Backbone as numpy.savetxt, mean C-alpha at the origin, in Angstrom:
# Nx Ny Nz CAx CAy CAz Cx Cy Cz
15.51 -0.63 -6.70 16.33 0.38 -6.03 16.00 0.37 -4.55
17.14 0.11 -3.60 17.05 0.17 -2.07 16.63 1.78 -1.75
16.42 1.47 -0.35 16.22 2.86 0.25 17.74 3.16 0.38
18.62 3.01 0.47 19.96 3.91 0.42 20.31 4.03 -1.09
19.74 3.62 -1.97 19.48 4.34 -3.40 19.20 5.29 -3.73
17.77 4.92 -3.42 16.71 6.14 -3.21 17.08 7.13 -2.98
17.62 7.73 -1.43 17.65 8.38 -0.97 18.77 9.14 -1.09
20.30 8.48 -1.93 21.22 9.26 -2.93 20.76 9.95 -3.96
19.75 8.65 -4.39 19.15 9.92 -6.43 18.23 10.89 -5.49
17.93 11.36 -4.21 17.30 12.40 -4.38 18.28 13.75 -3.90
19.64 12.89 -3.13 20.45 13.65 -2.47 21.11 14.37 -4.33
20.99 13.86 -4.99 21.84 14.16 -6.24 20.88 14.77 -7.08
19.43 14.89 -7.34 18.67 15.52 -7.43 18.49 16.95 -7.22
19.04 16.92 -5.86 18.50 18.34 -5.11 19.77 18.87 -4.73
20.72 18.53 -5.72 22.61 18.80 -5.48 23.03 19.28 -3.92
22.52 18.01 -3.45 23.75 18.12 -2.21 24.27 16.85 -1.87
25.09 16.43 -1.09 26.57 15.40 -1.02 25.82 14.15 -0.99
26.20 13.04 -2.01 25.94 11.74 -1.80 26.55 11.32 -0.94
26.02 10.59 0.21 26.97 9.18 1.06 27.13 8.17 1.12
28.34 7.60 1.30 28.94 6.35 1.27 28.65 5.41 2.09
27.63 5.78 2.80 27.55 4.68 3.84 25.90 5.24 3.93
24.95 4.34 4.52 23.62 4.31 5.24 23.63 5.43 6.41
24.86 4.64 7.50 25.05 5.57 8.28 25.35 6.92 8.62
25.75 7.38 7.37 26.10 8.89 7.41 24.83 9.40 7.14
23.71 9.26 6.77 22.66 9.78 6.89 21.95 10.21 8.25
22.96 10.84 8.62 22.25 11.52 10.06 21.91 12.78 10.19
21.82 13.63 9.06 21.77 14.89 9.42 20.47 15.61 9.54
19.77 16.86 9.69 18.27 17.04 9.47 17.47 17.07 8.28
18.50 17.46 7.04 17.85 16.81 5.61 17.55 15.70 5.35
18.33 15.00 6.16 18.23 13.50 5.97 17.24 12.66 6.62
17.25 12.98 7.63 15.91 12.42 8.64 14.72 12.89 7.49
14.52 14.39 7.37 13.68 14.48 6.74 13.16 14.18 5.16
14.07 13.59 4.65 14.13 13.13 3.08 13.68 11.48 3.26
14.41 10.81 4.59 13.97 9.70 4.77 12.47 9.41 5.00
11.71 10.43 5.68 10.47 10.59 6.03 9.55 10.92 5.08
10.18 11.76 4.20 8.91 12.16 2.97 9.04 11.16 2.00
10.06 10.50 1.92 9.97 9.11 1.43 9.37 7.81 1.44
9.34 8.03 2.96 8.27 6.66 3.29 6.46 7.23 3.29
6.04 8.48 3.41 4.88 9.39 3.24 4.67 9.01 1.41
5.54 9.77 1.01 5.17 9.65 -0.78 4.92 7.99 -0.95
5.58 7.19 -0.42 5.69 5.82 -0.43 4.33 5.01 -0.52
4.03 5.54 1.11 2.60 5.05 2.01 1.51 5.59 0.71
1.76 7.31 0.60 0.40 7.65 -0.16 0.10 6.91 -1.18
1.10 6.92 -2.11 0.59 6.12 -3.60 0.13 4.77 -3.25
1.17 3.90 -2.66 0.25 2.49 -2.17 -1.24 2.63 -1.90
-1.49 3.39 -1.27 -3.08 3.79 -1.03 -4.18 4.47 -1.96
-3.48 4.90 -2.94 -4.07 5.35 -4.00 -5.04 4.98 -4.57
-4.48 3.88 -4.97 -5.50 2.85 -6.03 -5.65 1.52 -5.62
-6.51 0.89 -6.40 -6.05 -0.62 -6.06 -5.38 -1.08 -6.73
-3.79 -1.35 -6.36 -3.05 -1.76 -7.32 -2.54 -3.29 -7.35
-2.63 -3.77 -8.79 -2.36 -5.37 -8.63 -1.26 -6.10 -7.52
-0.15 -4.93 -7.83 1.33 -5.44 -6.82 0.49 -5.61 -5.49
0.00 -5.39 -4.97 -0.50 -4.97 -3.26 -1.36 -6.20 -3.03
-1.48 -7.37 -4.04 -2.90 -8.22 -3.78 -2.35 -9.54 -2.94
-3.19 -9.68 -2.27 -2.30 -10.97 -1.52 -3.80 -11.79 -1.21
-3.17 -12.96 -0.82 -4.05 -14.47 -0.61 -3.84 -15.07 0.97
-5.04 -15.33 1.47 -5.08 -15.61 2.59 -6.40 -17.01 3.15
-5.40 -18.02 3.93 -6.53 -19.27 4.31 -6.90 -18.65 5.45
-7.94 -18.70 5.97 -8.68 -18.82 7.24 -9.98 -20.07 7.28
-9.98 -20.27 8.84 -10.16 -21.57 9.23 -12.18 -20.79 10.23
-12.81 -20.86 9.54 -14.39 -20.64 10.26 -14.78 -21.95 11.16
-14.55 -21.88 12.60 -14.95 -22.87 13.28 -16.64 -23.47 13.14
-17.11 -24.45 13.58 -18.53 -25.26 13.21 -19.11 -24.35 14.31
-20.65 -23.78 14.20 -21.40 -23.66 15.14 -21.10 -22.10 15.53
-19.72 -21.23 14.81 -19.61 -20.25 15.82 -19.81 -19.16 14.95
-19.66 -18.60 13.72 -20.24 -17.91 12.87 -19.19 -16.55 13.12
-18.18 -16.73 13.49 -17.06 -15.74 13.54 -15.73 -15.92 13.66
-14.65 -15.16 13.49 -13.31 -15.32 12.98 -12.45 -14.27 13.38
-11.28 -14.69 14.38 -10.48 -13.38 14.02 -10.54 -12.68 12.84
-10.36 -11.12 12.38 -9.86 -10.40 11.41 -8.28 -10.39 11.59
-7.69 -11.37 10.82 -6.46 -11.06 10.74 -6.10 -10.37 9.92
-6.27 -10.11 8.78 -6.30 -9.40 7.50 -5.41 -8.28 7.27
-4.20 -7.99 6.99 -3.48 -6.84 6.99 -3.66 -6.36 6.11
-5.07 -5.46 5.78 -5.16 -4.55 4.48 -6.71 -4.37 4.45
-6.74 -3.78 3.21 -8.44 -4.12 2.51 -8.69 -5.10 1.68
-9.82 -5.59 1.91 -9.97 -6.96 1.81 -11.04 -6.57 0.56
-10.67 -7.70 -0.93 -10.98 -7.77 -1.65 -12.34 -8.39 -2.69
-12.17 -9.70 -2.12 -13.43 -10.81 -2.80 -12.84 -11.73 -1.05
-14.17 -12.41 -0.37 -14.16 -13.81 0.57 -15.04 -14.57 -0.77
-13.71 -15.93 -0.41 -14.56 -16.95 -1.39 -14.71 -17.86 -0.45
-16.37 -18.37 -0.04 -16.51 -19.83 0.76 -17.10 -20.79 -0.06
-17.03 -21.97 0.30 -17.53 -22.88 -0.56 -17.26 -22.59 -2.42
-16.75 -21.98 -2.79 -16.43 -21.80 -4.03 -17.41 -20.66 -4.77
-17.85 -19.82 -3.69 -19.04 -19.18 -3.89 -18.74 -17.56 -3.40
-18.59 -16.38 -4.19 -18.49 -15.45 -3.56 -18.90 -14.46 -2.48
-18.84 -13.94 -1.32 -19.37 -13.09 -0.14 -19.45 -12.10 -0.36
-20.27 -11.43 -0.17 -20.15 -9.99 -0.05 -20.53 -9.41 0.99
-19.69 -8.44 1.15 -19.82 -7.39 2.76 -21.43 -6.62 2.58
-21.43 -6.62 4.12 -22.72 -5.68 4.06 -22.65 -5.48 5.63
-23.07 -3.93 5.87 -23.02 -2.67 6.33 -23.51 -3.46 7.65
-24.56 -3.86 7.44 -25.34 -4.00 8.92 -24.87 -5.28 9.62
-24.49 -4.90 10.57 -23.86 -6.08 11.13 -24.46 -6.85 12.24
-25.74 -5.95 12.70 -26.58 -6.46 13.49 -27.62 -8.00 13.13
-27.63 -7.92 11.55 -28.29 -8.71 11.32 -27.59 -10.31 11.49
-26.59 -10.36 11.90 -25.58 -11.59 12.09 -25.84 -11.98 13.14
-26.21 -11.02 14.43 -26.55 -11.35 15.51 -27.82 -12.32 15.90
-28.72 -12.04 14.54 -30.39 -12.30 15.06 -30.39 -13.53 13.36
-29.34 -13.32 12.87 -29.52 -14.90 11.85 -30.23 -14.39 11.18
-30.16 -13.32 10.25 -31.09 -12.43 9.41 -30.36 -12.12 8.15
-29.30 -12.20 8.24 -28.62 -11.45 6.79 -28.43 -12.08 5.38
-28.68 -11.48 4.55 -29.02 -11.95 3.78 -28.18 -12.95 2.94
-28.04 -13.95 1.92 -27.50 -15.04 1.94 -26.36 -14.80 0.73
-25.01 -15.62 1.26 -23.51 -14.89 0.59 -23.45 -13.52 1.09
-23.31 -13.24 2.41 -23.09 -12.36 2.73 -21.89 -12.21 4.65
-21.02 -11.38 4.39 -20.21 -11.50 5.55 -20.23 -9.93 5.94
-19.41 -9.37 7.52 -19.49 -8.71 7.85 -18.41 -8.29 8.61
-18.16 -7.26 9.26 -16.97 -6.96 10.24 -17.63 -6.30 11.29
-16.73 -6.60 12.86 -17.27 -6.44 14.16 -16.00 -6.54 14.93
-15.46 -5.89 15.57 -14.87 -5.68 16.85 -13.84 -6.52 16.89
-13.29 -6.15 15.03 -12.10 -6.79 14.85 -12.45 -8.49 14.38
-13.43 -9.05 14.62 -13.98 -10.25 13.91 -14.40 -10.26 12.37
-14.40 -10.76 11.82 -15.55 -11.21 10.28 -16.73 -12.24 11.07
-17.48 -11.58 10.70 -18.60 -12.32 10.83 -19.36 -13.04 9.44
-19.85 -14.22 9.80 -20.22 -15.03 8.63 -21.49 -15.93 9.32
-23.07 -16.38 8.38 -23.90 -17.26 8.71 -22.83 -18.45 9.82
-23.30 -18.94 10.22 -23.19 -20.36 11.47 -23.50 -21.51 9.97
-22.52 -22.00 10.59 -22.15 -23.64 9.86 -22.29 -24.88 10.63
-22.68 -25.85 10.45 -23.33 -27.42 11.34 -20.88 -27.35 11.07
-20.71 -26.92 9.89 -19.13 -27.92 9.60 -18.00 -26.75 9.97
-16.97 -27.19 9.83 -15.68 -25.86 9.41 -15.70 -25.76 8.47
-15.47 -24.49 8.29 -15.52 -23.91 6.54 -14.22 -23.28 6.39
-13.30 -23.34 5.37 -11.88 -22.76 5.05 -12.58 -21.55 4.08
-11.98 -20.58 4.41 -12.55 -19.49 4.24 -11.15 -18.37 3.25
-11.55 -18.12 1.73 -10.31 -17.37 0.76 -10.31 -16.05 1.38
-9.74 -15.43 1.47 -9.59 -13.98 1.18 -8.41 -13.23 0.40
-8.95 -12.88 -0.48 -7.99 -11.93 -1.61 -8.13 -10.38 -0.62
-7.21 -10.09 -0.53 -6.73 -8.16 0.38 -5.87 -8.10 -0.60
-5.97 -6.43 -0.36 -4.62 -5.55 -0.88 -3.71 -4.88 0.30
-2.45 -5.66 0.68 -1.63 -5.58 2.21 -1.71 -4.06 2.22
-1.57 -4.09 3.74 -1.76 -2.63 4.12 -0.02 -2.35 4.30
0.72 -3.44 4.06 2.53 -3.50 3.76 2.72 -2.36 2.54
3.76 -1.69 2.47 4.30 -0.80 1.71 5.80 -0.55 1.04
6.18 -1.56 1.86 7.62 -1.81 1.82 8.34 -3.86 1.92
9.35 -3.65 1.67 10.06 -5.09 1.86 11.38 -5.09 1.90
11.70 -6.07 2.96 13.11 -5.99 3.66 14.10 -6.92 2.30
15.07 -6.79 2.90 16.47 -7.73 2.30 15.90 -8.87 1.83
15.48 -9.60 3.07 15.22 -11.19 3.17 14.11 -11.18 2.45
13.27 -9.88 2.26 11.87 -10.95 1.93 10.62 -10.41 2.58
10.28 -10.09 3.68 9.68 -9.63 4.49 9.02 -8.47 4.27
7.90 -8.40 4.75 7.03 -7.45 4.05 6.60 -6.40 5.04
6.68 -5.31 4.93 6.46 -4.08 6.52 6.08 -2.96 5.84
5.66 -2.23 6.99 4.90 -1.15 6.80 5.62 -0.14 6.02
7.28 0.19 6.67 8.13 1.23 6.16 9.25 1.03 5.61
9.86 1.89 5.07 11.22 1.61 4.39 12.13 1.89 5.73
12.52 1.26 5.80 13.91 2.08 7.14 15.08 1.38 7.21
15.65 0.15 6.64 17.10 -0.45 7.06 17.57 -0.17 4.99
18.77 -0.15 4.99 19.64 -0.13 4.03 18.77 -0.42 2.87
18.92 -1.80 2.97 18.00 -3.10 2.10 16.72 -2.69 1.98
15.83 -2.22 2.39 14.95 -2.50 1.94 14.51 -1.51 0.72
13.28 -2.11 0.22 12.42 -1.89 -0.87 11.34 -1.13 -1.07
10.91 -0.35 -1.41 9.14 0.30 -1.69 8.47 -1.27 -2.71
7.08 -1.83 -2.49 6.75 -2.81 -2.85 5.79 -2.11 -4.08
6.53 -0.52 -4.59 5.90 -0.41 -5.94 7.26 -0.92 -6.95
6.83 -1.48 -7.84 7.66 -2.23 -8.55 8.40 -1.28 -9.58
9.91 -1.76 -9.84 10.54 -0.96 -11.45 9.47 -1.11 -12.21
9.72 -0.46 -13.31 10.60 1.01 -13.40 9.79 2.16 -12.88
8.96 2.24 -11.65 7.60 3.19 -11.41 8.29 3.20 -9.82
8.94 2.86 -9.05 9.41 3.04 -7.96 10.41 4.23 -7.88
11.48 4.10 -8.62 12.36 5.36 -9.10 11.76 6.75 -9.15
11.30 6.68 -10.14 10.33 8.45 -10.48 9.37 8.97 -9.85
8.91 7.61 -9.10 7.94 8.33 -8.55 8.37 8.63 -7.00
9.24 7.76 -6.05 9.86 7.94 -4.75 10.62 9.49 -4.90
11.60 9.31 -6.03 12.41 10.47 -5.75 12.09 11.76 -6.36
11.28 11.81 -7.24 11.01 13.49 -8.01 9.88 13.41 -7.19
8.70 12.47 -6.73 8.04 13.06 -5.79 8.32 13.40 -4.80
9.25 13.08 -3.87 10.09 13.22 -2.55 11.17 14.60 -2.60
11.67 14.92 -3.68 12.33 15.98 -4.42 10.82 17.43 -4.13
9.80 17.11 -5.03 8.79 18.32 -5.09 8.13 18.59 -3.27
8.11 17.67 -2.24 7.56 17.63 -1.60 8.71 18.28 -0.38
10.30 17.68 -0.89 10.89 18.49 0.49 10.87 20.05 -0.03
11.37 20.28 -1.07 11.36 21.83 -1.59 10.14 22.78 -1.51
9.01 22.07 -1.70 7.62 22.51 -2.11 7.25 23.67 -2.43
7.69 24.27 -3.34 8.14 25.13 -4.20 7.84 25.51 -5.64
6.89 25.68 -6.36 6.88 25.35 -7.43 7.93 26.48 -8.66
8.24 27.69 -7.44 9.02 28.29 -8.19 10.23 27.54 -8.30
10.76 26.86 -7.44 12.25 26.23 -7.76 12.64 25.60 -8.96
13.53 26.17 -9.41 14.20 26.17 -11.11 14.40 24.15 -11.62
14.06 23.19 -10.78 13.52 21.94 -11.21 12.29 21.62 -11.21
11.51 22.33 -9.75 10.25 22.06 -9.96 9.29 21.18 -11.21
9.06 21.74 -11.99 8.31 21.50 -13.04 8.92 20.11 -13.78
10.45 19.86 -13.97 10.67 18.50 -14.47 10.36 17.35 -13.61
10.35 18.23 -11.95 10.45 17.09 -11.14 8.84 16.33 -11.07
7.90 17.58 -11.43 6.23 17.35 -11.39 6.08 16.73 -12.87
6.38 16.74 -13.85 6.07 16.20 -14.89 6.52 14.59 -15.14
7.90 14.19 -14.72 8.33 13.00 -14.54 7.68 12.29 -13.75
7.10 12.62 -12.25 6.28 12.13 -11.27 5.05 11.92 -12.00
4.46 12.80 -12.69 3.03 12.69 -13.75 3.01 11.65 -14.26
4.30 11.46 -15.46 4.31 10.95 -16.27 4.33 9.26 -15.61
4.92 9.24 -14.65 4.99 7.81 -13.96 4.05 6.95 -13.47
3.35 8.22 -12.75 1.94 7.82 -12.04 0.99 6.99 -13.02
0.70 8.31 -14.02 -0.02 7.48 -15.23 0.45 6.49 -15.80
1.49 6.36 -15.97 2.10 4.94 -16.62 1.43 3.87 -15.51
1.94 3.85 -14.57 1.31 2.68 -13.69 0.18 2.97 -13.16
-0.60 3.77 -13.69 -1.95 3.37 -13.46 -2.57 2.54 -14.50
-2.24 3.09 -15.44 -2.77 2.43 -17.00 -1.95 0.70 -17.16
-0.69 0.20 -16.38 -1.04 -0.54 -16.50 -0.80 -1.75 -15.04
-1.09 -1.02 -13.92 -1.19 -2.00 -12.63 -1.97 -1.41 -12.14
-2.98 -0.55 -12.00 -4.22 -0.32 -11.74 -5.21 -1.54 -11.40
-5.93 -1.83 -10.61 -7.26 -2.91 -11.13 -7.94 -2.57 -11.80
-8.44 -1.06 -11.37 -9.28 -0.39 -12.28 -8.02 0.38 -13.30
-8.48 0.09 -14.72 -7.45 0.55 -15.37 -8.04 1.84 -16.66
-9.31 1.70 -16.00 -10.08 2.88 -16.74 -10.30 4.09 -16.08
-10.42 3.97 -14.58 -10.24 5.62 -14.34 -9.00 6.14 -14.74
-9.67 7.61 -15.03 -8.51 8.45 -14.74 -7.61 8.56 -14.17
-6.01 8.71 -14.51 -4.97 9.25 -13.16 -5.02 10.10 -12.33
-5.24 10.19 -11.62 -5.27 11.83 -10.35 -3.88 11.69 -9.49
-3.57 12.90 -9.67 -2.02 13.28 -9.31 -2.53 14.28 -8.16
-2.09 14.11 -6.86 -2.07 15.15 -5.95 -1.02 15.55 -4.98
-0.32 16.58 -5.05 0.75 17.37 -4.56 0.49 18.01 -3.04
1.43 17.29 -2.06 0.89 18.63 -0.88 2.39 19.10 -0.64
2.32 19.95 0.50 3.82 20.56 0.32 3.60 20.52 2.58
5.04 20.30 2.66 5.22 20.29 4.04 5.11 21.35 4.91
């Protein structure tokens, strides 16, 4: 479902006028339905670690220099070098003085830092994109905003959860006479895709509501 989907099932939701066009969405409900849309959007992406969000990345560790742009658009998951896993660690000073301890990388002033190599080392990184959305073509961005595009939470968990959460959040209301179907369907969704696109698929669901 596009964002000019979307943003009808909530106009039809909350019974006021569907439009025929993208463009007629100019009014102040609308700005603002578009906005709690891409918010409900952003939050859940951030939620968890969810499988949809995982992405793969080459980087190139020059010989002799023991650092790397951070290009990384997200949180970064497992670095695999040499076929061997890295793990982060806190102190980053110890990179400086050739001290840290071994399979181990770091972050600095927008760099990864890694031991010094005599060779180049091609360097994995598994992240979860800090992207939330996806265009027409393909393209992967922060927000929902042209016709076409997409929330990069996948059917059938994109639906229920964009618009009855986007529904509870413009009203924020719990007396309002949908309220409660609109919080229980959103429930019911959340947990569904936690239980099964979660990484972790054993915590608990936690559902949290704020109101504007």
């Amino acid at each position: 479902m596009n964002y000019f989907e979307l943003i009808n099932k909530c106009l039809v939701e909350l019974n006021y006028k569907q439009e025929t066009s993208f463009s007629q969405l100019s009014k102040n409900e609308h700005e603002k339905l578009k906005n709690i849309i891409n918010i409900i959007n952003t939050e859940i992406c951030s939620l968890e670690k969810w499988n949809f969000l995982l992405r793969e990345i080459s980087l190139t560790l020059p010989a002799q220099t023991g650092q790397i742009a951070n290009s990384v658009n997200g949180r970064i998951a497992a670095v695999i070098l040499d076929g061997q896993k890295y793990f982060y660690l806190d102190d980053f000073e110890k990179f400086f003085t050739n001290s840290q301890p071994e399979k181990t990388y770091t972050s600095f002033n927008d760099k990864l830092l890694f031991p010094v190599f005599d060779e180049e080392k091609e360097i994995k990184i598994i992240y979860y994109t800090a992207d939330c959305a996806v265009s027409g073509t393909g393209e992967e961005k922060k927000v929902l905003e042209a016709e076409t595009d997409e929330s990069l939470i996948p059917e059938p968990f994109s639906e229920p959860l964009l618009v009855y959460g986007s529904c509870m959040r413009l009203k924020g209301n719990p007396q309002h006479t949908r309220f409660n179907y609109w919080y229980g369907m959103y429930k019911e969704a959340l947990a569904n895709m936690k239980a099964k696109l979660a990484v972790d698929a054993n915590a608990a669901p936690q559902v949290n509501l704020f109101r504007t």
